[in-house]
Short mmCIF file of C-alpha atoms and ligand atoms in Angstrom, two decimals:
data_model
loop_
_atom_site.label_atom_id
_atom_site.label_comp_id
_atom_site.label_asym_id
_atom_site.label_seq_id
_atom_site.Cartn_x
_atom_site.Cartn_y
_atom_site.Cartn_z
CA UNK X 29 0.00 0.01 -0.01
CA UNK X 30 1.18 3.50 -0.74
CA UNK X 31 1.00 5.92 2.14
CA UNK X 32 1.60 9.57 1.47
CA UNK X 33 3.94 11.23 3.91
CA UNK X 34 5.71 14.53 3.55
CA UNK X 35 4.27 14.97 0.09
CA UNK X 36 6.03 11.96 -1.43
CA UNK X 37 4.70 8.47 -1.65
CA UNK X 38 6.60 5.96 0.43
CA UNK X 39 7.13 3.56 -2.44
CA UNK X 40 9.13 6.25 -4.28
CA UNK X 41 11.71 6.58 -1.48
CA UNK X 42 15.13 5.15 -2.05
CA UNK X 43 15.67 1.77 -0.40
CA UNK X 44 18.67 3.04 1.58
CA UNK X 45 19.22 6.80 1.96
CA UNK X 46 22.54 8.03 0.61
CA UNK X 47 24.90 9.84 3.00
CA UNK X 48 23.95 13.16 1.40
CA UNK X 49 20.24 12.72 1.90
CA UNK X 50 20.22 14.10 5.44
CA UNK X 51 20.77 17.68 4.31
CA UNK X 52 18.22 17.23 1.54
CA UNK X 53 15.16 16.01 3.43
CA UNK X 54 11.94 16.51 1.54
CA UNK X 55 10.12 19.66 2.69
CA UNK X 56 6.42 18.79 2.88
CA UNK X 57 4.94 22.26 2.29
CA UNK X 58 3.62 24.79 4.78
CA UNK X 59 0.45 22.93 5.86
CA UNK X 60 2.21 19.76 6.92
CA UNK X 61 5.13 21.58 8.48
CA UNK X 62 3.06 24.05 10.50
CA UNK X 63 -0.09 21.92 10.86
CA UNK X 64 -0.52 22.57 14.55
CA UNK X 65 -0.95 26.29 13.91
CA UNK X 66 -3.43 25.93 11.07
CA UNK X 67 -7.20 25.28 10.91
CA UNK X 68 -7.02 21.81 9.42
CA UNK X 69 -8.17 18.37 10.48
CA UNK X 70 -7.60 14.78 9.44
CA UNK X 71 -10.33 15.32 6.89
CA UNK X 72 -8.52 18.16 5.09
CA UNK X 73 -7.00 16.97 1.81
CA UNK X 74 -3.61 18.66 1.57
CA UNK X 75 -3.16 20.19 -1.84
CA UNK X 76 0.52 21.21 -1.90
CA UNK X 77 3.25 22.06 -4.33
CA UNK X 78 5.76 21.95 -1.46
CA UNK X 79 5.63 25.69 -1.05
CA UNK X 80 7.50 27.58 1.71
CA UNK X 81 10.92 26.98 3.27
CA UNK X 82 12.21 29.88 1.15
CA UNK X 83 15.71 31.17 1.79
CA UNK X 84 16.42 34.03 4.16
CA UNK X 85 19.43 35.70 2.55
CA UNK X 86 21.73 38.15 4.29
CA UNK X 87 22.21 41.29 2.20
CA UNK X 88 25.31 43.13 3.43
CA UNK X 89 26.18 44.61 0.04
CA UNK X 90 22.84 46.33 -0.17
CA UNK X 91 23.15 47.69 3.39
CA UNK X 92 26.59 49.03 2.53
CA UNK X 93 25.19 50.71 -0.57
CA UNK X 94 22.57 52.53 1.46
CA UNK X 95 25.03 53.46 4.21
CA UNK X 96 23.37 51.53 7.01
CA UNK X 97 24.87 49.65 9.96
CA UNK X 98 22.28 46.95 10.50
CA UNK X 99 21.65 43.33 9.53
CA UNK X 100 19.34 42.95 6.55
CA UNK X 101 17.78 39.61 5.72
CA UNK X 102 15.77 39.12 2.56
CA UNK X 103 13.01 36.51 2.64
CA UNK X 104 13.08 35.39 -0.98
CA UNK X 105 9.44 34.49 -1.51
CA UNK X 106 9.97 34.56 -5.28
CA UNK X 107 11.37 31.07 -4.86
CA UNK X 108 7.99 29.54 -4.11
CA UNK X 109 6.49 27.12 -6.67
CA UNK X 110 4.66 29.81 -8.63
CA UNK X 111 7.36 32.38 -7.80
CA UNK X 112 5.47 34.51 -5.30
CA UNK X 113 4.40 34.47 -1.62
CA UNK X 114 0.82 33.80 -2.64
CA UNK X 115 1.42 30.02 -2.63
CA UNK X 116 1.44 29.90 1.19
CA UNK X 117 -2.12 31.11 1.46
CA UNK X 118 -3.29 29.36 -1.67
CA UNK X 119 -2.31 25.84 -0.52
CA UNK X 120 -4.64 26.26 2.44
CA UNK X 121 -7.47 28.09 0.63
CA UNK X 122 -7.59 25.43 -2.12
CA UNK X 123 -7.25 22.56 0.37
CA UNK X 124 -10.18 23.91 2.39
CA UNK X 125 -12.21 24.46 -0.81
CA UNK X 126 -11.59 20.82 -1.74
CA UNK X 127 -12.54 19.71 1.76
CA UNK X 128 -15.89 21.51 1.31
CA UNK X 129 -16.28 19.80 -2.05
CA UNK X 130 -16.24 23.06 -3.99
CA UNK X 131 -15.64 22.60 -7.68
CA UNK X 132 -14.75 26.07 -8.88
CA UNK X 133 -12.26 28.55 -7.35
CA UNK X 134 -12.27 32.18 -8.47
CA UNK X 135 -10.14 35.23 -7.81
CA UNK X 136 -9.42 38.78 -8.95
CA UNK X 137 -5.76 39.49 -9.30
CA UNK X 138 -2.99 41.83 -10.30
CA UNK X 139 -1.28 38.63 -11.45
CA UNK X 140 0.35 36.64 -8.64
CA UNK X 141 -2.80 35.47 -6.92
CA UNK X 142 -4.16 34.25 -10.27
CA UNK X 143 -0.95 32.36 -11.05
CA UNK X 144 -1.06 30.68 -7.67
CA UNK X 145 -4.79 29.90 -7.72
CA UNK X 146 -4.49 28.43 -11.20
CA UNK X 147 -1.60 26.16 -10.19
CA UNK X 148 -3.17 24.85 -6.99
CA UNK X 149 -6.56 24.37 -8.73
CA UNK X 150 -4.75 22.32 -11.39
CA UNK X 151 -3.17 20.17 -8.68
CA UNK X 152 -6.57 19.76 -6.97
CA UNK X 153 -8.31 18.93 -10.27
CA UNK X 154 -10.61 21.92 -9.77
CA UNK X 155 -11.78 24.54 -12.21
CA UNK X 156 -10.22 27.97 -11.79
CA UNK X 157 -11.55 31.35 -13.02
CA UNK X 158 -9.30 34.43 -12.82
CA UNK X 159 -10.33 38.05 -13.40
CA UNK X 160 -7.48 40.33 -14.39
CA UNK X 161 -7.28 44.09 -15.05
CA UNK X 162 -6.92 44.27 -18.81
CA UNK X 163 -3.51 45.43 -20.00
CA UNK X 164 -1.98 45.68 -16.55
CA UNK X 165 -0.65 42.20 -15.87
CA UNK X 166 3.06 41.40 -16.06
CA UNK X 167 3.62 38.96 -18.92
CA UNK X 168 5.06 36.13 -16.81
CA UNK X 169 1.99 36.10 -14.62
CA UNK X 170 -0.37 36.01 -17.56
CA UNK X 171 1.64 33.16 -19.04
CA UNK X 172 1.23 31.23 -15.78
CA UNK X 173 -2.58 31.60 -15.62
CA UNK X 174 -2.87 30.46 -19.22
CA UNK X 175 -0.46 27.53 -18.88
CA UNK X 176 -2.03 26.21 -15.66
CA UNK X 177 -5.30 26.15 -17.53
CA UNK X 178 -7.37 28.79 -15.73
CA UNK X 179 -10.30 30.41 -17.50
CA UNK X 180 -8.69 33.82 -17.86
CA UNK X 181 -10.95 36.87 -18.10
CA UNK X 182 -9.62 40.35 -18.73
CA UNK X 183 -11.76 43.07 -17.20
CA UNK X 184 -11.86 46.46 -18.83
CA UNK X 185 -11.25 48.04 -15.45
CA UNK X 186 -8.80 47.81 -12.59
CA UNK X 187 -8.16 45.28 -9.81
CA UNK X 188 -10.72 46.87 -7.53
CA UNK X 189 -13.42 46.41 -10.21
CA UNK X 190 -12.39 42.78 -10.65
CA UNK X 191 -12.51 42.11 -6.91
CA UNK X 192 -15.96 43.70 -6.63
CA UNK X 193 -17.26 41.33 -9.32
CA UNK X 194 -15.58 38.31 -7.70
CA UNK X 195 -17.20 39.16 -4.32
CA UNK X 196 -20.60 39.41 -6.04
CA UNK X 197 -20.05 36.04 -7.70
CA UNK X 198 -19.00 34.57 -4.36
CA UNK X 199 -22.39 35.55 -2.89
CA UNK X 200 -24.12 33.19 -5.34
CA UNK X 201 -22.53 30.30 -3.43
CA UNK X 202 -21.52 28.67 -6.72
CA UNK X 203 -17.86 29.53 -6.59
CA UNK X 204 -15.17 29.59 -3.89
CA UNK X 205 -13.42 32.97 -3.63
CA UNK X 206 -9.70 32.53 -3.01
CA UNK X 207 -8.73 36.16 -2.70
CA UNK X 208 -7.43 37.17 0.75
CA UNK X 209 -11.00 38.00 1.83
CA UNK X 210 -10.96 34.22 2.31
CA UNK X 211 -9.56 33.86 5.88
CA UNK X 212 -7.67 30.66 4.98
CA UNK X 213 -5.43 32.73 2.72
CA UNK X 214 -4.27 34.83 5.68
CA UNK X 215 -3.89 31.74 7.86
CA UNK X 216 -1.56 30.11 5.30
CA UNK X 217 0.40 33.27 4.65
CA UNK X 218 1.21 33.74 8.33
CA UNK X 219 3.59 30.77 8.03
CA UNK X 220 6.16 33.11 6.48
CA UNK X 221 6.49 34.90 9.84
CA UNK X 222 7.01 31.51 11.55
CA UNK X 223 9.74 30.61 9.07
CA UNK X 224 11.55 33.92 9.58
CA UNK X 225 11.60 33.34 13.36
CA UNK X 226 12.67 29.71 12.90
CA UNK X 227 15.44 30.68 10.45
CA UNK X 228 16.77 33.62 12.49
CA UNK X 229 16.26 32.00 15.88
CA UNK X 230 14.45 35.19 16.90
CA UNK X 231 12.00 37.72 15.49
CA UNK X 232 13.45 40.70 13.65
CA UNK X 233 13.36 44.22 15.06
CA UNK X 234 11.95 45.69 11.87
CA UNK X 235 10.01 43.98 9.11
CA UNK X 236 9.66 45.73 5.74
CA UNK X 237 7.11 44.70 3.08
CA UNK X 238 5.10 46.04 0.17
CA UNK X 239 1.40 46.71 0.71
CA UNK X 240 -1.26 46.27 -1.97
CA UNK X 241 -4.49 44.56 -0.96
CA UNK X 242 -2.97 44.41 2.57
CA UNK X 243 -3.47 40.68 3.13
CA UNK X 244 0.23 40.00 3.64
CA UNK X 245 0.84 42.69 6.29
CA UNK X 246 -2.24 41.35 8.12
CA UNK X 247 -0.95 37.78 7.85
CA UNK X 248 2.59 38.56 9.01
CA UNK X 249 1.34 40.38 12.08
CA UNK X 250 -0.95 37.50 12.93
CA UNK X 251 2.00 35.09 12.50
CA UNK X 252 4.41 37.08 14.64
CA UNK X 253 1.85 37.55 17.39
CA UNK X 254 0.99 33.85 17.39
CA UNK X 255 4.63 32.77 17.54
CA UNK X 256 5.31 35.25 20.31
CA UNK X 257 2.31 33.99 22.31
CA UNK X 258 3.64 30.41 22.23
CA UNK X 259 7.15 31.67 23.04
CA UNK X 260 8.62 30.64 19.72
CA UNK X 261 9.68 34.25 19.20
CA UNK X 262 11.35 36.50 21.70
CA UNK X 263 9.90 39.83 20.58
CA UNK X 264 7.47 41.47 18.15
CA UNK X 265 8.86 43.37 15.19
CA UNK X 266 7.76 46.79 14.02
CA UNK X 267 6.05 46.47 10.65
CA UNK X 268 7.03 48.98 7.96
CA UNK X 269 4.77 48.86 4.91
CA UNK X 270 5.22 50.67 1.60
CA UNK X 271 2.73 51.53 -1.10
CA UNK X 272 3.45 52.95 -4.53
CA UNK X 273 2.86 56.73 -4.58
CA UNK X 274 0.19 56.48 -7.28
CA UNK X 275 -1.61 53.71 -5.42
CA UNK X 276 -1.33 54.61 -1.76
CA UNK X 277 -4.88 54.52 -0.31
CA UNK X 278 -3.78 53.60 3.21
CA UNK X 279 -1.17 56.32 3.32
CA UNK X 280 -3.60 58.93 1.92
CA UNK X 281 -6.47 57.70 4.10
CA UNK X 282 -8.99 57.24 1.28
CA UNK X 283 -9.56 54.91 -1.70
CA UNK X 284 -7.78 55.84 -4.90
CA UNK X 285 -10.13 55.64 -7.88
CA UNK X 286 -7.49 55.30 -10.58
CA UNK X 287 -4.37 53.79 -9.04
CA UNK X 288 -1.22 53.96 -11.17
CA UNK X 289 2.27 52.55 -10.71
CA UNK X 290 4.96 50.67 -12.55
CA UNK X 291 4.67 48.04 -9.80
CA UNK X 292 1.54 46.46 -11.33
CA UNK X 293 1.23 43.91 -8.50
CA UNK X 294 0.34 46.66 -6.00
CA UNK X 295 -1.75 48.79 -8.37
CA UNK X 296 -4.67 48.63 -5.94
CA UNK X 297 -6.90 51.55 -4.89
CA UNK X 298 -9.17 50.04 -2.24
CA UNK X 299 -7.47 47.26 -0.23
CA UNK X 300 -9.68 44.47 1.12
CA UNK X 301 -7.62 44.08 4.31
CA UNK X 302 -7.38 47.80 5.11
CA UNK X 303 -8.47 47.24 8.73
CA UNK X 304 -5.99 44.41 9.17
CA UNK X 305 -3.23 46.67 7.95
CA UNK X 306 -4.22 49.47 10.34
CA UNK X 307 -4.27 47.02 13.27
CA UNK X 308 -0.84 45.65 12.33
CA UNK X 309 0.59 49.14 12.00
CA UNK X 310 -0.87 50.43 15.24
CA UNK X 311 -0.19 47.37 17.38
CA UNK X 312 3.39 46.94 16.14
CA UNK X 313 4.18 50.67 16.40
CA UNK X 314 4.85 50.41 12.69
CA UNK X 315 4.82 52.83 9.86
CA UNK X 316 3.32 53.08 6.39
CA UNK X 317 4.55 55.36 3.64
CA UNK X 318 4.60 55.72 -0.12
CA UNK X 319 7.52 55.49 -2.51
CA UNK X 320 7.65 56.92 -6.03
CA UNK X 321 8.00 54.78 -9.13
CA UNK X 322 11.50 56.15 -9.69
CA UNK X 323 12.52 55.18 -6.14
CA UNK X 324 11.02 51.69 -6.74
CA UNK X 325 12.94 51.24 -9.96
CA UNK X 326 16.20 52.44 -8.41
CA UNK X 327 15.86 49.90 -5.58
CA UNK X 328 14.83 47.23 -8.10
CA UNK X 329 18.09 47.67 -9.98
CA UNK X 330 20.23 48.11 -6.87
CA UNK X 331 19.14 44.85 -5.23
CA UNK X 332 19.82 42.89 -8.41
CA UNK X 333 23.23 44.45 -8.95
CA UNK X 334 24.48 44.37 -5.37
CA UNK X 335 23.03 41.06 -4.16
CA UNK X 336 22.27 39.02 -7.27
CA UNK X 337 18.62 38.92 -6.24
CA UNK X 338 16.08 39.64 -8.95
CA UNK X 339 12.65 40.64 -7.73
CA UNK X 340 9.64 42.18 -9.38
CA UNK X 341 9.06 45.93 -9.00
CA UNK X 342 6.46 45.61 -6.18
CA UNK X 343 8.99 43.73 -4.09
CA UNK X 344 11.41 46.63 -4.46
CA UNK X 345 8.96 49.07 -2.79
CA UNK X 346 10.04 48.12 0.76
CA UNK X 347 13.70 48.35 -0.34
CA UNK X 348 13.05 51.86 -1.65
CA UNK X 349 11.49 52.66 1.71
CA UNK X 350 14.45 51.13 3.52
CA UNK X 351 16.94 53.20 1.54
CA UNK X 352 15.11 56.36 2.53
CA UNK X 353 14.73 55.38 6.18
CA UNK X 354 18.32 54.15 6.49
CA UNK X 355 19.64 57.40 5.00
CA UNK X 356 17.60 59.35 7.53
CA UNK X 357 19.41 57.34 10.26
CA UNK X 358 16.15 55.89 11.56
CA UNK X 359 17.38 52.28 11.88
CA UNK X 360 19.48 51.93 15.05
CA UNK X 361 22.90 50.39 14.60
CA UNK X 362 22.90 46.59 14.99
CA UNK X 363 19.16 46.19 14.31
CA UNK X 364 17.95 43.00 12.67
CA UNK X 365 15.81 43.92 9.67
CA UNK X 366 13.87 41.61 7.35
CA UNK X 367 12.39 42.58 4.00
CA UNK X 368 10.03 40.40 2.04
CA UNK X 369 10.90 39.83 -1.61
CA UNK X 370 7.33 38.91 -2.49
CA UNK X 371 7.70 38.03 -6.18
CA UNK X 372 10.39 36.85 -8.59
CA UNK X 373 11.89 39.27 -11.13
CA UNK X 374 11.18 36.93 -14.03
CA UNK X 375 7.48 37.54 -13.52
CA UNK X 376 7.91 40.89 -15.25
CA UNK X 377 10.62 40.63 -17.91
CA UNK X 378 9.34 43.68 -19.83
CA UNK X 379 9.98 46.07 -16.95
CA UNK X 380 13.37 44.47 -16.37
CA UNK X 381 14.55 44.97 -19.91
CA UNK X 382 13.21 48.51 -19.98
CA UNK X 383 14.83 49.36 -16.65
CA UNK X 384 18.26 47.83 -17.16
CA UNK X 385 19.36 50.96 -19.04
CA UNK X 386 21.33 49.12 -21.70
CA UNK X 387 20.85 46.51 -24.36
CA UNK X 388 22.91 43.57 -25.56
CA UNK X 389 25.76 44.60 -27.85
CA UNK X 390 25.45 42.91 -31.22
CA UNK X 391 28.75 41.85 -32.83
CA UNK X 392 30.06 39.75 -35.72
CA UNK X 393 30.54 36.03 -34.84
CA UNK X 394 34.35 36.26 -34.38
CA UNK X 395 36.61 36.40 -31.33
CA UNK X 396 38.11 39.77 -32.29
CA UNK X 397 34.73 41.46 -32.29
CA UNK X 398 33.98 40.24 -28.77
CA UNK X 399 37.49 41.27 -27.57
CA UNK X 400 36.92 44.75 -28.93
CA UNK X 401 33.73 45.14 -26.91
CA UNK X 402 35.37 44.00 -23.67
CA UNK X 403 38.48 46.08 -24.30
CA UNK X 404 41.01 43.23 -24.48
C1 LIG M 516 4.68 40.63 -5.71
O1 LIG M 516 -1.90 38.99 -7.03
O2 LIG M 516 -2.93 41.49 -4.93
O3 LIG M 516 -0.75 43.59 0.30
O4 LIG M 516 -3.83 39.99 -6.94
O5 LIG M 516 1.90 40.29 -6.09
O6 LIG M 516 -1.06 41.12 0.42
O7 LIG M 516 -1.94 42.41 -1.52
C2 LIG M 516 -0.70 40.82 -5.35
C3 LIG M 516 -0.10 41.54 -4.38
C4 LIG M 516 3.17 42.49 -2.95
C5 LIG M 516 0.92 42.99 -2.12
N1 LIG M 516 4.06 41.94 -3.80
O8 LIG M 516 0.48 42.07 -1.17
C6 LIG M 516 -2.64 39.86 -6.56
C7 LIG M 516 -2.12 40.80 -5.56
C8 LIG M 516 3.63 41.24 -4.83
C9 LIG M 516 2.29 41.04 -5.06
C10 LIG M 516 1.81 42.35 -3.12
C11 LIG M 516 1.34 41.62 -4.19
P1 LIG M 516 -0.88 42.29 -0.44
#
């Protein structure tokens, strides 16, 4: 009989583990690893792509470039199975939808939620419908929704319009909404805070992240508080959130009707988890601010060049904020700072090529031509 443990079937395990296998144990995904903190039971089918366990990478070069004297750790969430943090919440939302015998999952998305929903629905053999703001999706994300087989609908409107329609469709009871208005999304996403504490052996002093629909800031705060309450973390971090200047409803204190930013992932004018964000900011003595598109693009290039870490523009928003705050001397020396790199740079190749500032040099197919270019 085949029993499924840790996401692999027992009959596929090697007969005798090699000496190297110890360091390469199979990670089972966030639900199995953090089961005791999640609302699941023995009846919950676990739909996983082995998400989570993403690297926490120390970024001294970047800190040096912004003149700081603190420890910066980047949680590289772009290394999840669909290349964004959304997979943590989606594994749980889709598992719970399957448990309830739902057949169709639906979401509105600026791109990453749709990629993740489509992938997990495929794994669960469920139908997936995604509503996207027409013309404002990074090409990698659109490719994902199409390839994973989601029914992909482009709305002549923005994300907020798409989410409004999805909520209305959810009220019919015929579809399962897997946007972060679904509480299982937040529950799954909080595992990233657990991982940071487990990887660092403590909670950070400051935690920087981008804010769009505000589900992630809500989830991180819930995760840090929960780990603190069971004494798995020694302190609570201050949460520092950043919105794009043209899409900064929480900073401005009112919804933005026509949000605009190069960081299409956070082009959101009326965040669903606004209250969760406010609670996280107030309770953690945190801070929310806006960064301009040019600050975002500068940070986007700097992190790739100084650390070899390629993120999408939205993930550079907290780095832009960190540059500004570090320069103002607001991070005490020796602080431990984390920043969440929410999505992979390859999601948005068009912005990358546009932003790089130079193009490949075309030469004749001979050694001399290449030597001339490199000055040898
Ligand atoms: C890379 O995919 O809202 O504040 O529909 O893709 O939790 O919304 C994406 C959001 C940050 C903001 N970074 O997180 C969607 C969507 C990236 C993102 C955010 C998003 P939230």
